[in-house]
Amino acid sequence: MKNNSFLSIETSLNRIFLVVGISGRLLSSSTIKFDTMETIITFKIDELLKRARTELRELTFIFVSLGPGSFTGTRVGLSAAKAISIAAKKKLIGYSNFEAIFTKALMEKKIDKDEKVGVLVNADKNNYYYQEFSKNISNEKMFFINDFEGFIKKNKHKLIGNFDKDNKLKNYFACLPDKYSIAKMVYLRNKKQKTEILPFYIKEHYARKKRQ
């Protein structure tokens, strides 16, 4: 199934998470301990391609996370994806971590596609990026939350995110994207043919503070 073959790169959620999908097989690699991401990402990509017994020229497109999350991680992952896309002449498709986390939660049946859900991505120790989904559709507005205590008190719907559960959070589920949810995202995004490559560290400039 060469038409569905891909390499996915996600480096914005405090890890180097790679997925290769080819000939009906899914292989992934996750690295959370490293000195500098820039020095090992190429090695990790080559390593995974060897495990998959394939080469970049055999893939159809490159799939890359645009954030939000780690500024440095997003930049490194996107730079690597762009370089591969240009060198191998492969189509480059971007996606958001909000969408990936939401897809993972749906697949694990932690949420219902018709309910209103808030997606949280950890920005740093006390700050979060936030986006809402309703009836399986994102409102596409990203908010920056710097008063998490106030947000928790006023929140009335289910929350999902990329971090472990905080004892103060009720009705929250941690949903870190895996190779299966990434493959689902690839299918959905490729079907939409949406190829905007605008990283969230640029979009963050326009993010509004969530009103408490």
JSON list of N, CA, C and O in Angstrom, two decimals, residues 97-133:
[
{"chain": "A", "resi": 97, "resn": "ASN", "atom": "N", "xyz": [-0.99, 19.10, 17.70]},
{"chain": "A", "resi": 97, "resn": "ASN", "atom": "CA", "xyz": [-1.04, 18.19, 18.83]},
{"chain": "A", "resi": 97, "resn": "ASN", "atom": "C", "xyz": [-2.43, 18.12, 19.45]},
{"chain": "A", "resi": 97, "resn": "ASN", "atom": "O", "xyz": [-2.81, 17.10, 20.03]},
{"chain": "A", "resi": 98, "resn": "PHE", "atom": "N", "xyz": [-3.19, 19.20, 19.36]},
{"chain": "A", "resi": 98, "resn": "PHE", "atom": "CA", "xyz": [-4.58, 19.17, 19.84]},
{"chain": "A", "resi": 98, "resn": "PHE", "atom": "C", "xyz": [-5.34, 18.06, 19.12]},
{"chain": "A", "resi": 98, "resn": "PHE", "atom": "O", "xyz": [-6.04, 17.25, 19.73]},
{"chain": "A", "resi": 99, "resn": "GLU", "atom": "N", "xyz": [-5.21, 18.05, 17.80]},
{"chain": "A", "resi": 99, "resn": "GLU", "atom": "CA", "xyz": [-5.90, 17.08, 16.97]},
{"chain": "A", "resi": 99, "resn": "GLU", "atom": "C", "xyz": [-5.43, 15.66, 17.26]},
{"chain": "A", "resi": 99, "resn": "GLU", "atom": "O", "xyz": [-6.23, 14.72, 17.31]},
{"chain": "A", "resi": 100, "resn": "ALA", "atom": "N", "xyz": [-4.12, 15.49, 17.47]},
{"chain": "A", "resi": 100, "resn": "ALA", "atom": "CA", "xyz": [-3.57, 14.16, 17.73]},
{"chain": "A", "resi": 100, "resn": "ALA", "atom": "C", "xyz": [-4.04, 13.61, 19.07]},
{"chain": "A", "resi": 100, "resn": "ALA", "atom": "O", "xyz": [-4.37, 12.43, 19.20]},
{"chain": "A", "resi": 101, "resn": "ILE", "atom": "N", "xyz": [-4.07, 14.46, 20.09]},
{"chain": "A", "resi": 101, "resn": "ILE", "atom": "CA", "xyz": [-4.53, 14.05, 21.42]},
{"chain": "A", "resi": 101, "resn": "ILE", "atom": "C", "xyz": [-6.02, 13.72, 21.39]},
{"chain": "A", "resi": 101, "resn": "ILE", "atom": "O", "xyz": [-6.47, 12.72, 21.98]},
{"chain": "A", "resi": 102, "resn": "PHE", "atom": "N", "xyz": [-6.79, 14.53, 20.68]},
{"chain": "A", "resi": 102, "resn": "PHE", "atom": "CA", "xyz": [-8.23, 14.30, 20.55]},
{"chain": "A", "resi": 102, "resn": "PHE", "atom": "C", "xyz": [-8.48, 12.96, 19.84]},
{"chain": "A", "resi": 102, "resn": "PHE", "atom": "O", "xyz": [-9.34, 12.18, 20.27]},
{"chain": "A", "resi": 103, "resn": "THR", "atom": "N", "xyz": [-7.74, 12.68, 18.78]},
{"chain": "A", "resi": 103, "resn": "THR", "atom": "CA", "xyz": [-7.90, 11.42, 18.04]},
{"chain": "A", "resi": 103, "resn": "THR", "atom": "C", "xyz": [-7.57, 10.23, 18.92]},
{"chain": "A", "resi": 103, "resn": "THR", "atom": "O", "xyz": [-8.27, 9.22, 18.90]},
{"chain": "A", "resi": 104, "resn": "LYS", "atom": "N", "xyz": [-6.50, 10.35, 19.71]},
{"chain": "A", "resi": 104, "resn": "LYS", "atom": "CA", "xyz": [-6.11, 9.27, 20.62]},
{"chain": "A", "resi": 104, "resn": "LYS", "atom": "C", "xyz": [-7.22, 9.00, 21.65]},
{"chain": "A", "resi": 104, "resn": "LYS", "atom": "O", "xyz": [-7.55, 7.84, 21.93]},
{"chain": "A", "resi": 105, "resn": "ALA", "atom": "N", "xyz": [-7.80, 10.06, 22.21]},
{"chain": "A", "resi": 105, "resn": "ALA", "atom": "CA", "xyz": [-8.87, 9.91, 23.20]},
{"chain": "A", "resi": 105, "resn": "ALA", "atom": "C", "xyz": [-10.10, 9.25, 22.59]},
{"chain": "A", "resi": 105, "resn": "ALA", "atom": "O", "xyz": [-10.76, 8.42, 23.24]},
{"chain": "A", "resi": 106, "resn": "LEU", "atom": "N", "xyz": [-10.42, 9.59, 21.35]},
{"chain": "A", "resi": 106, "resn": "LEU", "atom": "CA", "xyz": [-11.55, 8.96, 20.66]},
{"chain": "A", "resi": 106, "resn": "LEU", "atom": "C", "xyz": [-11.30, 7.47, 20.47]},
{"chain": "A", "resi": 106, "resn": "LEU", "atom": "O", "xyz": [-12.20, 6.65, 20.71]},
{"chain": "A", "resi": 107, "resn": "MET", "atom": "N", "xyz": [-10.11, 7.12, 20.04]},
{"chain": "A", "resi": 107, "resn": "MET", "atom": "CA", "xyz": [-9.79, 5.72, 19.79]},
{"chain": "A", "resi": 107, "resn": "MET", "atom": "C", "xyz": [-9.82, 4.89, 21.07]},
{"chain": "A", "resi": 107, "resn": "MET", "atom": "O", "xyz": [-10.16, 3.71, 21.03]},
{"chain": "A", "resi": 108, "resn": "GLU", "atom": "N", "xyz": [-9.46, 5.52, 22.19]},
{"chain": "A", "resi": 108, "resn": "GLU", "atom": "CA", "xyz": [-9.48, 4.80, 23.47]},
{"chain": "A", "resi": 108, "resn": "GLU", "atom": "C", "xyz": [-10.85, 4.88, 24.15]},
{"chain": "A", "resi": 108, "resn": "GLU", "atom": "O", "xyz": [-11.03, 4.37, 25.25]},
{"chain": "A", "resi": 109, "resn": "LYS", "atom": "N", "xyz": [-11.79, 5.56, 23.49]},
{"chain": "A", "resi": 109, "resn": "LYS", "atom": "CA", "xyz": [-13.17, 5.71, 23.98]},
{"chain": "A", "resi": 109, "resn": "LYS", "atom": "C", "xyz": [-13.22, 6.41, 25.34]},
{"chain": "A", "resi": 109, "resn": "LYS", "atom": "O", "xyz": [-14.08, 6.12, 26.17]},
{"chain": "A", "resi": 110, "resn": "LYS", "atom": "N", "xyz": [-12.30, 7.35, 25.54]},
{"chain": "A", "resi": 110, "resn": "LYS", "atom": "CA", "xyz": [-12.31, 8.16, 26.76]},
{"chain": "A", "resi": 110, "resn": "LYS", "atom": "C", "xyz": [-13.25, 9.34, 26.61]},
{"chain": "A", "resi": 110, "resn": "LYS", "atom": "O", "xyz": [-13.62, 9.98, 27.60]},
{"chain": "A", "resi": 111, "resn": "ILE", "atom": "N", "xyz": [-13.61, 9.65, 25.36]},
{"chain": "A", "resi": 111, "resn": "ILE", "atom": "CA", "xyz": [-14.55, 10.72, 25.07]},
{"chain": "A", "resi": 111, "resn": "ILE", "atom": "C", "xyz": [-15.50, 10.25, 23.98]},
{"chain": "A", "resi": 111, "resn": "ILE", "atom": "O", "xyz": [-15.23, 9.28, 23.27]},
{"chain": "A", "resi": 112, "resn": "ASP", "atom": "N", "xyz": [-16.60, 10.98, 23.85]},
{"chain": "A", "resi": 112, "resn": "ASP", "atom": "CA", "xyz": [-17.55, 10.72, 22.78]},
{"chain": "A", "resi": 112, "resn": "ASP", "atom": "C", "xyz": [-17.40, 11.82, 21.73]},
{"chain": "A", "resi": 112, "resn": "ASP", "atom": "O", "xyz": [-17.21, 12.99, 22.08]},
{"chain": "A", "resi": 113, "resn": "LYS", "atom": "N", "xyz": [-17.46, 11.46, 20.48]},
{"chain": "A", "resi": 113, "resn": "LYS", "atom": "CA", "xyz": [-17.20, 12.44, 19.42]},
{"chain": "A", "resi": 113, "resn": "LYS", "atom": "C", "xyz": [-18.20, 13.59, 19.39]},
{"chain": "A", "resi": 113, "resn": "LYS", "atom": "O", "xyz": [-17.92, 14.64, 18.84]},
{"chain": "A", "resi": 114, "resn": "ASP", "atom": "N", "xyz": [-19.38, 13.39, 19.99]},
{"chain": "A", "resi": 114, "resn": "ASP", "atom": "CA", "xyz": [-20.40, 14.43, 19.96]},
{"chain": "A", "resi": 114, "resn": "ASP", "atom": "C", "xyz": [-20.38, 15.36, 21.17]},
{"chain": "A", "resi": 114, "resn": "ASP", "atom": "O", "xyz": [-21.09, 16.35, 21.21]},
{"chain": "A", "resi": 115, "resn": "GLU", "atom": "N", "xyz": [-19.56, 15.05, 22.17]},
{"chain": "A", "resi": 115, "resn": "GLU", "atom": "CA", "xyz": [-19.53, 15.90, 23.36]},
{"chain": "A", "resi": 115, "resn": "GLU", "atom": "C", "xyz": [-18.51, 17.02, 23.23]},
{"chain": "A", "resi": 115, "resn": "GLU", "atom": "O", "xyz": [-17.61, 16.98, 22.39]},
{"chain": "A", "resi": 116, "resn": "LYS", "atom": "N", "xyz": [-18.66, 18.03, 24.08]},
{"chain": "A", "resi": 116, "resn": "LYS", "atom": "CA", "xyz": [-17.72, 19.14, 24.10]},
{"chain": "A", "resi": 116, "resn": "LYS", "atom": "C", "xyz": [-16.53, 18.75, 24.97]},
{"chain": "A", "resi": 116, "resn": "LYS", "atom": "O", "xyz": [-16.70, 18.33, 26.11]},
{"chain": "A", "resi": 117, "resn": "VAL", "atom": "N", "xyz": [-15.33, 18.90, 24.41]},
{"chain": "A", "resi": 117, "resn": "VAL", "atom": "CA", "xyz": [-14.11, 18.46, 25.09]},
{"chain": "A", "resi": 117, "resn": "VAL", "atom": "C", "xyz": [-13.06, 19.56, 24.99]},
{"chain": "A", "resi": 117, "resn": "VAL", "atom": "O", "xyz": [-12.91, 20.22, 23.96]},
{"chain": "A", "resi": 118, "resn": "GLY", "atom": "N", "xyz": [-12.32, 19.76, 26.08]},
{"chain": "A", "resi": 118, "resn": "GLY", "atom": "CA", "xyz": [-11.20, 20.69, 26.07]},
{"chain": "A", "resi": 118, "resn": "GLY", "atom": "C", "xyz": [-9.89, 19.93, 26.02]},
{"chain": "A", "resi": 118, "resn": "GLY", "atom": "O", "xyz": [-9.70, 18.95, 26.74]},
{"chain": "A", "resi": 119, "resn": "VAL", "atom": "N", "xyz": [-8.99, 20.36, 25.14]},
{"chain": "A", "resi": 119, "resn": "VAL", "atom": "CA", "xyz": [-7.68, 19.71, 25.00]},
{"chain": "A", "resi": 119, "resn": "VAL", "atom": "C", "xyz": [-6.61, 20.63, 25.56]},
{"chain": "A", "resi": 119, "resn": "VAL", "atom": "O", "xyz": [-6.52, 21.80, 25.18]},
{"chain": "A", "resi": 120, "resn": "LEU", "atom": "N", "xyz": [-5.80, 20.09, 26.47]},
{"chain": "A", "resi": 120, "resn": "LEU", "atom": "CA", "xyz": [-4.72, 20.85, 27.10]},
{"chain": "A", "resi": 120, "resn": "LEU", "atom": "C", "xyz": [-3.36, 20.30, 26.68]},
{"chain": "A", "resi": 120, "resn": "LEU", "atom": "O", "xyz": [-3.15, 19.09, 26.65]},
{"chain": "A", "resi": 121, "resn": "VAL", "atom": "N", "xyz": [-2.45, 21.20, 26.34]},
{"chain": "A", "resi": 121, "resn": "VAL", "atom": "CA", "xyz": [-1.07, 20.82, 26.04]},
{"chain": "A", "resi": 121, "resn": "VAL", "atom": "C", "xyz": [-0.17, 21.62, 26.98]},
{"chain": "A", "resi": 121, "resn": "VAL", "atom": "O", "xyz": [-0.25, 22.85, 27.03]},
{"chain": "A", "resi": 122, "resn": "ASN", "atom": "N", "xyz": [0.66, 20.91, 27.70]},
{"chain": "A", "resi": 122, "resn": "ASN", "atom": "CA", "xyz": [1.54, 21.56, 28.67]},
{"chain": "A", "resi": 122, "resn": "ASN", "atom": "C", "xyz": [2.57, 22.46, 27.97]},
{"chain": "A", "resi": 122, "resn": "ASN", "atom": "O", "xyz": [3.33, 22.00, 27.13]},
{"chain": "A", "resi": 123, "resn": "ALA", "atom": "N", "xyz": [2.58, 23.75, 28.32]},
{"chain": "A", "resi": 123, "resn": "ALA", "atom": "CA", "xyz": [3.55, 24.69, 27.75]},
{"chain": "A", "resi": 123, "resn": "ALA", "atom": "C", "xyz": [4.81, 24.70, 28.60]},
{"chain": "A", "resi": 123, "resn": "ALA", "atom": "O", "xyz": [5.93, 24.67, 28.09]},
{"chain": "A", "resi": 124, "resn": "ASP", "atom": "N", "xyz": [4.64, 24.79, 29.91]},
{"chain": "A", "resi": 124, "resn": "ASP", "atom": "CA", "xyz": [5.73, 24.68, 30.86]},
{"chain": "A", "resi": 124, "resn": "ASP", "atom": "C", "xyz": [5.11, 24.26, 32.19]},
{"chain": "A", "resi": 124, "resn": "ASP", "atom": "O", "xyz": [3.99, 23.77, 32.22]},
{"chain": "A", "resi": 125, "resn": "LYS", "atom": "N", "xyz": [5.79, 24.48, 33.28]},
{"chain": "A", "resi": 125, "resn": "LYS", "atom": "CA", "xyz": [5.33, 23.96, 34.57]},
{"chain": "A", "resi": 125, "resn": "LYS", "atom": "C", "xyz": [3.93, 24.41, 34.95]},
{"chain": "A", "resi": 125, "resn": "LYS", "atom": "O", "xyz": [3.12, 23.62, 35.44]},
{"chain": "A", "resi": 126, "resn": "ASN", "atom": "N", "xyz": [3.60, 25.67, 34.73]},
{"chain": "A", "resi": 126, "resn": "ASN", "atom": "CA", "xyz": [2.32, 26.20, 35.19]},
{"chain": "A", "resi": 126, "resn": "ASN", "atom": "C", "xyz": [1.42, 26.76, 34.09]},
{"chain": "A", "resi": 126, "resn": "ASN", "atom": "O", "xyz": [0.35, 27.30, 34.38]},
{"chain": "A", "resi": 127, "resn": "ASN", "atom": "N", "xyz": [1.82, 26.66, 32.86]},
{"chain": "A", "resi": 127, "resn": "ASN", "atom": "CA", "xyz": [1.05, 27.24, 31.76]},
{"chain": "A", "resi": 127, "resn": "ASN", "atom": "C", "xyz": [0.66, 26.18, 30.73]},
{"chain": "A", "resi": 127, "resn": "ASN", "atom": "O", "xyz": [1.38, 25.19, 30.53]},
{"chain": "A", "resi": 128, "resn": "TYR", "atom": "N", "xyz": [-0.47, 26.42, 30.08]},
{"chain": "A", "resi": 128, "resn": "TYR", "atom": "CA", "xyz": [-1.02, 25.43, 29.15]},
{"chain": "A", "resi": 128, "resn": "TYR", "atom": "C", "xyz": [-1.60, 26.11, 27.92]},
{"chain": "A", "resi": 128, "resn": "TYR", "atom": "O", "xyz": [-2.09, 27.23, 27.97]},
{"chain": "A", "resi": 129, "resn": "TYR", "atom": "N", "xyz": [-1.56, 25.36, 26.80]},
{"chain": "A", "resi": 129, "resn": "TYR", "atom": "CA", "xyz": [-2.29, 25.76, 25.60]},
{"chain": "A", "resi": 129, "resn": "TYR", "atom": "C", "xyz": [-3.61, 24.99, 25.62]},
{"chain": "A", "resi": 129, "resn": "TYR", "atom": "O", "xyz": [-3.67, 23.85, 26.07]},
{"chain": "A", "resi": 130, "resn": "TYR", "atom": "N", "xyz": [-4.64, 25.62, 25.11]},
{"chain": "A", "resi": 130, "resn": "TYR", "atom": "CA", "xyz": [-5.98, 25.04, 25.23]},
{"chain": "A", "resi": 130, "resn": "TYR", "atom": "C", "xyz": [-6.78, 25.24, 23.96]},
{"chain": "A", "resi": 130, "resn": "TYR", "atom": "O", "xyz": [-6.75, 26.32, 23.35]},
{"chain": "A", "resi": 131, "resn": "GLN", "atom": "N", "xyz": [-7.50, 24.20, 23.56]},
{"chain": "A", "resi": 131, "resn": "GLN", "atom": "CA", "xyz": [-8.40, 24.30, 22.41]},
{"chain": "A", "resi": 131, "resn": "GLN", "atom": "C", "xyz": [-9.61, 23.41, 22.66]},
{"chain": "A", "resi": 131, "resn": "GLN", "atom": "O", "xyz": [-9.49, 22.34, 23.26]},
{"chain": "A", "resi": 132, "resn": "GLU", "atom": "N", "xyz": [-10.78, 23.86, 22.22]},
{"chain": "A", "resi": 132, "resn": "GLU", "atom": "CA", "xyz": [-12.01, 23.11, 22.43]},
{"chain": "A", "resi": 132, "resn": "GLU", "atom": "C", "xyz": [-12.46, 22.40, 21.16]},
{"chain": "A", "resi": 132, "resn": "GLU", "atom": "O", "xyz": [-12.27, 22.90, 20.05]},
{"chain": "A", "resi": 133, "resn": "PHE", "atom": "N", "xyz": [-13.06, 21.22, 21.37]},
{"chain": "A", "resi": 133, "resn": "PHE", "atom": "CA", "xyz": [-13.66, 20.46, 20.28]},
{"chain": "A", "resi": 133, "resn": "PHE", "atom": "C", "xyz": [-15.13, 20.25, 20.62]},
{"chain": "A", "resi": 133, "resn": "PHE", "atom": "O", "xyz": [-15.48, 19.97, 21.77]}
]
